[in-house]
Coordinates of C-alpha atoms and ligand atoms in Angstrom, one line a residue:
M1 CA 67.3 47.3 33.0
E2 CA 68.0 50.9 33.9
I3 CA 65.8 52.0 36.7
E4 CA 65.8 55.7 37.3
A5 CA 64.1 56.2 40.7
Q6 CA 63.1 59.7 41.7
P7 CA 64.2 59.7 45.4
A8 CA 62.2 62.9 46.1
R9 CA 59.0 61.0 45.7
A10 CA 60.1 58.3 48.2
I11 CA 61.2 60.9 50.7
A12 CA 57.8 62.7 50.3
D13 CA 56.1 59.3 51.0
L14 CA 58.3 58.9 54.1
R15 CA 57.4 62.4 55.3
A16 CA 53.7 61.7 54.7
L17 CA 54.0 58.5 56.7
A18 CA 55.8 60.3 59.6
E19 CA 53.0 62.9 59.5
L20 CA 50.3 60.2 59.7
T21 CA 51.9 57.8 62.2
G22 CA 54.7 59.8 63.9
G23 CA 54.9 62.9 66.2
P24 CA 57.0 64.4 68.9
G25 CA 57.3 61.0 70.7
G26 CA 58.5 59.2 67.5
A27 CA 56.9 56.7 65.2
R28 CA 53.7 54.9 66.2
R29 CA 53.5 51.9 64.0
L30 CA 53.5 49.0 66.5
C31 CA 52.5 45.9 64.6
W32 CA 48.9 44.5 64.9
T33 CA 47.4 47.9 65.9
D34 CA 45.1 50.4 64.1
E35 CA 48.1 52.7 63.6
W36 CA 50.0 50.0 61.8
E37 CA 46.9 49.4 59.6
N38 CA 46.8 53.2 58.9
A39 CA 50.4 53.1 57.8
R40 CA 49.6 50.3 55.4
G41 CA 46.6 52.4 54.2
L42 CA 49.1 55.0 53.0
L43 CA 51.2 52.4 51.3
R44 CA 48.0 51.0 49.6
E45 CA 47.2 54.5 48.3
G46 CA 50.6 54.7 46.6
L47 CA 50.1 51.2 45.2
A48 CA 46.6 52.0 43.9
E49 CA 48.2 54.2 41.2
L50 CA 50.2 51.2 39.8
P51 CA 49.1 48.2 37.7
V52 CA 49.7 45.8 40.6
E53 CA 47.7 43.1 42.4
V54 CA 47.7 43.6 46.2
E55 CA 47.2 40.7 48.6
I56 CA 47.7 39.9 52.3
D57 CA 49.1 36.4 52.9
E58 CA 48.3 33.9 55.6
A59 CA 51.0 35.4 57.9
G60 CA 49.8 39.0 57.5
N61 CA 52.5 40.1 54.9
L62 CA 51.4 42.5 52.2
W63 CA 52.4 41.7 48.6
A64 CA 52.0 43.9 45.6
R65 CA 52.7 42.1 42.3
L66 CA 53.7 43.8 39.1
A67 CA 53.3 40.9 36.5
G68 CA 56.3 40.6 34.1
A69 CA 56.9 38.8 30.9
R70 CA 58.0 35.8 33.0
P71 CA 56.6 34.5 36.3
E72 CA 60.1 34.4 37.9
T73 CA 60.1 37.1 40.5
V74 CA 62.3 39.7 42.1
V75 CA 61.0 40.6 45.5
I76 CA 61.7 44.1 47.0
G77 CA 60.7 45.6 50.3
S78 CA 61.1 45.8 54.1
H79 CA 58.8 46.4 57.1
I80 CA 56.5 49.3 57.8
D81 CA 56.0 48.4 61.5
S82 CA 58.1 50.2 64.1
V83 CA 59.0 49.9 67.7
P84 CA 57.1 52.2 70.1
N85 CA 58.6 55.7 70.0
G86 CA 60.7 54.6 67.0
G87 CA 62.3 56.5 64.2
W88 CA 60.9 57.6 60.8
L89 CA 63.2 55.5 58.7
D90 CA 63.7 52.0 60.3
G91 CA 61.8 49.7 57.9
A92 CA 59.8 52.5 56.3
L93 CA 62.8 53.6 54.2
G94 CA 63.0 50.1 52.6
V95 CA 59.2 50.0 51.9
M96 CA 59.0 53.5 50.4
A97 CA 62.2 52.9 48.3
A98 CA 60.6 49.7 47.0
L99 CA 57.4 51.6 46.2
E100 CA 59.4 54.2 44.3
T101 CA 61.4 51.5 42.5
L102 CA 58.1 49.7 41.5
R103 CA 56.8 53.0 40.1
A104 CA 59.9 53.5 38.0
V105 CA 59.7 49.9 36.7
A106 CA 56.0 50.1 35.9
A107 CA 56.6 53.4 34.0
Q108 CA 58.6 51.4 31.5
G109 CA 55.8 49.0 30.7
T110 CA 55.7 45.3 31.4
P111 CA 59.1 44.3 33.0
P112 CA 61.0 41.2 31.7
C113 CA 60.3 39.4 34.9
T114 CA 57.8 39.8 37.7
V115 CA 58.6 42.4 40.4
T116 CA 56.8 42.1 43.7
L117 CA 56.8 44.5 46.7
V118 CA 56.6 43.0 50.2
D119 CA 55.8 44.7 53.5
W120 CA 56.7 42.1 56.1
A121 CA 54.4 41.8 59.2
D122 CA 55.9 42.3 62.6
E123 CA 59.6 42.5 61.8
E124 CA 60.3 44.3 65.1
G125 CA 58.6 41.8 67.5
A126 CA 58.3 44.8 69.8
R127 CA 54.9 43.7 71.3
F128 CA 55.4 40.0 71.8
G129 CA 59.2 39.6 71.7
R130 CA 59.3 37.5 68.5
S131 CA 61.1 39.4 65.7
L132 CA 60.7 38.5 62.0
F133 CA 57.2 37.0 62.4
G134 CA 56.0 37.4 58.8
S135 CA 59.3 36.6 57.0
S136 CA 60.0 33.6 59.2
A137 CA 56.5 32.2 58.4
V138 CA 57.2 32.6 54.6
C139 CA 60.6 31.0 55.0
G140 CA 59.4 28.1 57.1
T141 CA 61.1 28.8 60.4
L142 CA 58.1 30.0 62.4
D143 CA 56.9 27.4 65.0
P144 CA 53.3 28.4 65.9
D145 CA 53.5 26.5 69.2
A146 CA 56.5 28.6 70.2
V147 CA 54.7 31.9 69.8
R148 CA 51.0 31.1 70.4
D149 CA 51.0 32.0 74.1
L150 CA 53.3 34.9 74.0
R151 CA 51.6 37.9 75.8
D152 CA 52.0 41.6 75.3
A153 CA 52.3 44.1 78.1
G154 CA 48.5 44.2 78.4
G155 CA 48.3 40.4 78.9
L156 CA 46.8 39.7 75.4
R157 CA 47.9 36.5 73.7
L158 CA 49.7 36.6 70.3
V159 CA 47.3 34.1 68.8
D160 CA 44.2 36.3 69.6
V161 CA 45.8 39.6 68.6
V162 CA 46.9 38.4 65.1
A163 CA 43.5 36.8 64.6
E164 CA 42.0 40.3 65.0
H165 CA 44.1 41.3 62.0
G166 CA 43.0 38.3 59.9
V167 CA 45.9 35.9 60.6
E168 CA 45.0 32.4 61.7
L169 CA 48.3 31.4 63.4
D170 CA 48.1 27.7 62.5
R171 CA 47.7 28.6 58.8
A172 CA 50.5 31.1 58.8
S173 CA 53.0 28.7 57.2
A174 CA 50.7 28.3 54.2
S175 CA 52.3 31.7 53.2
Q176 CA 55.4 29.6 52.1
T177 CA 53.8 29.2 48.7
R178 CA 54.6 32.9 48.1
L179 CA 58.3 31.9 47.5
R180 CA 57.5 29.5 44.6
D181 CA 58.7 31.8 41.8
V182 CA 61.0 34.1 43.8
R183 CA 64.5 34.2 42.5
A184 CA 66.0 37.3 44.3
Y185 CA 65.2 39.5 47.4
L186 CA 66.6 43.0 47.8
E187 CA 66.1 45.3 50.9
L188 CA 67.3 48.8 51.6
H189 CA 67.6 49.7 55.3
I190 CA 69.3 52.3 57.5
E191 CA 72.5 51.0 59.0
Q192 CA 71.4 51.6 62.6
G193 CA 75.0 51.9 63.6
P194 CA 77.9 54.3 63.2
V195 CA 80.2 52.6 60.6
L196 CA 79.2 54.3 57.4
E197 CA 78.9 57.8 59.0
G198 CA 82.4 57.2 60.6
L199 CA 83.8 56.6 57.2
G200 CA 82.0 59.6 55.7
L201 CA 80.0 57.3 53.4
P202 CA 76.3 57.7 52.4
V203 CA 75.6 54.1 51.4
G204 CA 77.1 50.7 51.6
T205 CA 76.5 47.0 50.6
V206 CA 75.7 44.5 53.3
L207 CA 77.7 41.2 53.1
G208 CA 75.3 39.2 55.4
T209 CA 74.1 39.1 58.9
V210 CA 76.6 38.0 61.5
G211 CA 76.5 34.8 63.5
V212 CA 75.9 35.1 67.3
E213 CA 77.1 33.0 70.2
R214 CA 75.5 33.9 73.6
N215 CA 76.9 32.2 76.8
R216 CA 76.8 32.5 80.5
V217 CA 80.4 32.0 81.9
I218 CA 80.5 31.2 85.6
F219 CA 83.7 31.5 87.7
R220 CA 83.8 29.8 91.0
G221 CA 86.2 30.5 93.9
Q222 CA 85.7 30.7 97.6
A223 CA 83.6 33.2 99.5
A224 CA 85.5 34.4 102.5
H225 CA 85.8 37.3 105.0
A226 CA 87.1 40.5 103.4
G227 CA 89.1 41.5 106.5
S228 CA 90.6 38.2 107.7
T229 CA 91.7 36.6 104.4
P230 CA 95.2 37.7 103.3
M231 CA 95.6 38.7 99.7
T232 CA 97.8 35.7 99.1
H233 CA 95.1 33.3 100.2
R234 CA 92.2 34.3 98.1
R235 CA 90.2 32.5 95.4
D236 CA 88.4 35.6 94.1
S237 CA 85.9 34.7 91.3
F238 CA 85.3 38.4 90.5
L239 CA 89.0 38.9 89.7
A240 CA 89.0 35.9 87.5
A241 CA 85.9 37.2 85.6
A242 CA 87.6 40.6 85.4
R243 CA 90.8 39.2 83.8
F244 CA 88.6 37.2 81.4
A245 CA 86.5 40.2 80.4
L246 CA 89.6 42.2 79.4
A247 CA 91.2 39.2 77.6
V248 CA 88.1 38.4 75.6
R249 CA 87.8 42.0 74.5
D250 CA 91.3 41.8 73.1
A251 CA 90.5 38.5 71.4
A252 CA 87.5 40.0 69.6
I253 CA 89.7 42.8 68.3
R254 CA 92.3 40.3 67.0
H255 CA 89.6 38.3 65.2
G256 CA 87.8 41.3 63.8
G257 CA 84.6 40.5 65.6
V258 CA 82.7 41.9 68.5
S259 CA 82.5 40.6 72.0
T260 CA 80.4 42.1 74.8
T261 CA 80.3 41.2 78.5
G262 CA 76.8 42.7 79.1
A263 CA 76.3 41.7 82.7
A264 CA 78.2 40.5 85.7
D265 CA 76.6 39.0 88.8
S266 CA 78.6 38.2 92.0
K267 CA 77.7 36.2 95.0
P268 CA 77.3 36.6 97.9
G269 CA 77.3 40.2 96.6
V270 CA 78.2 42.0 99.9
V271 CA 80.9 44.5 100.5
T272 CA 82.5 42.5 103.3
A273 CA 82.9 39.2 101.4
I274 CA 85.2 37.9 98.6
A275 CA 83.0 37.0 95.6
G276 CA 82.7 33.2 95.7
E277 CA 80.9 33.0 92.4
T278 CA 80.7 35.4 89.4
A279 CA 78.6 34.8 86.4
L280 CA 79.1 36.8 83.2
L281 CA 76.8 37.2 80.2
L282 CA 78.8 37.1 77.0
D283 CA 77.6 37.9 73.4
Q284 CA 80.0 37.3 70.5
R285 CA 79.4 38.0 66.8
H286 CA 81.2 37.5 63.5
L287 CA 80.3 37.3 59.9
D288 CA 82.5 34.2 59.3
A289 CA 81.4 31.0 60.9
D290 CA 84.9 29.6 61.2
V291 CA 86.3 32.8 62.7
L292 CA 83.4 32.9 65.2
A293 CA 84.1 29.3 66.1
A294 CA 87.8 30.2 66.6
L295 CA 86.9 33.2 68.7
L296 CA 84.7 31.0 70.9
A297 CA 87.4 28.3 71.2
E298 CA 90.0 30.9 72.2
S299 CA 87.6 32.4 74.7
H300 CA 87.3 29.0 76.4
T301 CA 91.1 28.9 76.7
L302 CA 91.2 32.5 78.0
A303 CA 88.6 31.7 80.6
D304 CA 90.6 28.6 81.8
E305 CA 93.7 30.8 82.1
A306 CA 91.9 33.5 84.0
A307 CA 90.4 30.9 86.4
V308 CA 93.8 29.3 87.0
A309 CA 95.4 32.6 87.7
E310 CA 92.9 33.3 90.5
K311 CA 92.8 29.6 91.7
C312 CA 89.2 29.4 90.5
T313 CA 87.2 27.1 88.2
V314 CA 85.0 28.0 85.2
E315 CA 81.9 26.6 83.6
W316 CA 80.1 27.6 80.4
E317 CA 76.4 27.4 79.6
S318 CA 75.2 28.1 76.1
L319 CA 72.2 30.5 76.0
W320 CA 71.5 30.9 72.3
N321 CA 73.3 30.9 68.9
I322 CA 72.6 31.5 65.2
P323 CA 75.0 30.9 62.3
P324 CA 76.1 33.8 60.1
I325 CA 73.9 34.2 57.0
P326 CA 75.9 35.4 54.1
F327 CA 74.2 37.2 51.2
D328 CA 74.5 36.3 47.5
A329 CA 77.9 37.0 45.9
G330 CA 76.5 38.0 42.5
L331 CA 73.9 40.4 44.1
I332 CA 76.6 41.8 46.4
A333 CA 78.8 42.6 43.4
A334 CA 75.8 44.3 41.6
A335 CA 75.0 46.4 44.7
R336 CA 78.7 47.4 45.0
R337 CA 78.7 48.5 41.3
A338 CA 75.5 50.5 41.9
C339 CA 76.9 52.2 45.0
Q340 CA 80.1 53.1 43.1
A341 CA 78.0 54.4 40.2
V342 CA 75.8 56.7 42.3
S343 CA 78.2 57.7 45.1
G344 CA 81.7 57.0 43.9
T345 CA 82.3 54.6 46.8
D346 CA 81.6 50.9 47.3
H347 CA 82.2 50.0 50.9
A348 CA 80.8 46.6 52.1
L349 CA 80.0 45.7 55.7
P350 CA 78.3 43.0 57.8
S351 CA 75.0 43.7 59.6
G352 CA 75.1 43.2 63.4
P353 CA 71.3 43.4 63.7
L354 CA 69.1 40.7 62.1
H355 CA 66.7 41.6 59.3
D356 CA 63.9 40.0 57.3
A357 CA 66.6 39.6 54.6
A358 CA 68.4 37.1 56.9
E359 CA 65.3 34.9 56.7
M360 CA 65.0 35.3 53.0
A361 CA 68.7 34.6 52.5
R362 CA 68.2 31.0 53.7
R363 CA 65.9 30.4 50.8
V364 CA 66.7 32.8 47.8
P365 CA 69.7 34.9 46.6
T366 CA 69.5 38.1 48.8
V367 CA 71.3 41.3 49.3
M368 CA 70.8 44.5 51.4
L369 CA 72.0 48.0 51.1
F370 CA 72.5 50.3 54.0
S371 CA 72.2 54.1 54.1
S372 CA 74.2 55.9 56.9
S373 CA 72.6 56.6 60.3
T374 CA 73.2 59.9 61.9
D375 CA 75.2 59.3 65.2
G376 CA 74.4 55.6 64.6
I377 CA 71.1 56.0 66.5
S378 CA 68.0 53.9 65.8
H379 CA 64.9 52.6 67.6
A380 CA 64.6 56.2 69.0
K381 CA 62.8 59.3 67.8
E382 CA 66.3 60.9 67.1
E383 CA 66.9 58.4 64.3
D384 CA 67.8 60.3 61.1
T385 CA 69.9 60.2 58.0
P386 CA 71.0 63.2 55.8
I387 CA 68.6 63.7 52.9
E388 CA 71.4 63.5 50.4
H389 CA 72.4 60.1 51.8
L390 CA 68.8 58.9 51.5
E391 CA 68.6 60.0 47.9
L392 CA 71.9 58.3 46.9
A393 CA 70.8 55.1 48.8
I394 CA 67.4 55.0 47.0
R395 CA 69.1 55.5 43.6
A396 CA 71.7 52.8 44.3
Y397 CA 69.0 50.4 45.5
A398 CA 66.9 50.9 42.4
Q399 CA 69.9 50.3 40.1
T400 CA 70.7 47.1 42.0
V401 CA 67.1 46.0 41.5
G402 CA 67.5 46.7 37.8
A403 CA 70.6 44.4 37.7
A404 CA 68.6 41.7 39.6
I405 CA 65.8 41.9 37.1
D406 CA 68.2 41.4 34.2
R407 CA 69.8 38.4 35.9
V408 CA 66.5 36.7 36.7
A409 CA 65.0 37.5 33.2
S410 CA 68.0 36.0 31.4
A411 CA 68.5 32.9 33.7
Ligands
LIG1 ZN1 64.1 47.5 60.6

């Protein structure tokens, strides 16, 4: 179906939200706080004008259901919570774009399938360090025991704080029933990076979230006196690590991924001694699982070569990893067509950050659209996007939702 969103209404809602829960220090919508509830109050005011049924599920997610001719459902939304001193668009853009899309759908009468807005609870994880709380509960990947005793900066436990907002942690996974009739999920978000802006593009289609490999790489040589050890007799672990850091950067470029040596720690760590041991923290990401595996394998070889060159040894410790989560090919094609129709461009890119859509993509066909981010800045009060880019992104999003509705209604 053709969905003609009026982006100006969504932007007015975003400004009203910034007025209510923002200020000179940035957004104040930290999850599980009164200000977060106030933000949801504004969303509820907008929803109250529509023929929708609004409910909070067992994990604290807000759902607004516009019943269609069929129970099969297209879910649209994002998260209204923010990091402390956050920006006005992260998460909020997707929620208000979904609200505007729902308005435009409802204006045409009963849709051919059900359309439901979702506002995920605690996407950011800014208070307890666990991101994607609500969406992971719905998608079956939240382990209550792993989060129960997480504490915020004030020492409060997660299990007690969520209870104050009506969430009984051990019942959160009962929210999985919400997925029963869901056939598609679509989310609009700001890019939070510089790629679209760098290409001069207002909007793009997201191919999926990248896979991540995090490792500690430890080079070992021999600590020795900086004055008495000739240059020819050294086993300098720092030099091996330095060779590796440069080589692994080049490997990431060759494979079209990203690789970051975020920290280096040398022992004994004094100016008068050769570094006997140097540990690096390495984060590597790619959208393609096979290429990520190849990049990691090549990195092992490069580490061995760097170690041998400096007469050292090397050992790897895995810290964390997650596979790439590709989005749905049919919905990607629909989103690219919509971007082409509204903006004359159809660039597609992977997402480096995780999103609620990464959880949903494990369970239902999913796609995201990104608007550009000015200077690539996010999670900061300077976060912004040109208004014309927001307008094009909202229109492209609504059109993609229309295509998803057609697909679900005719399946
Ligand atoms: Zn976000």
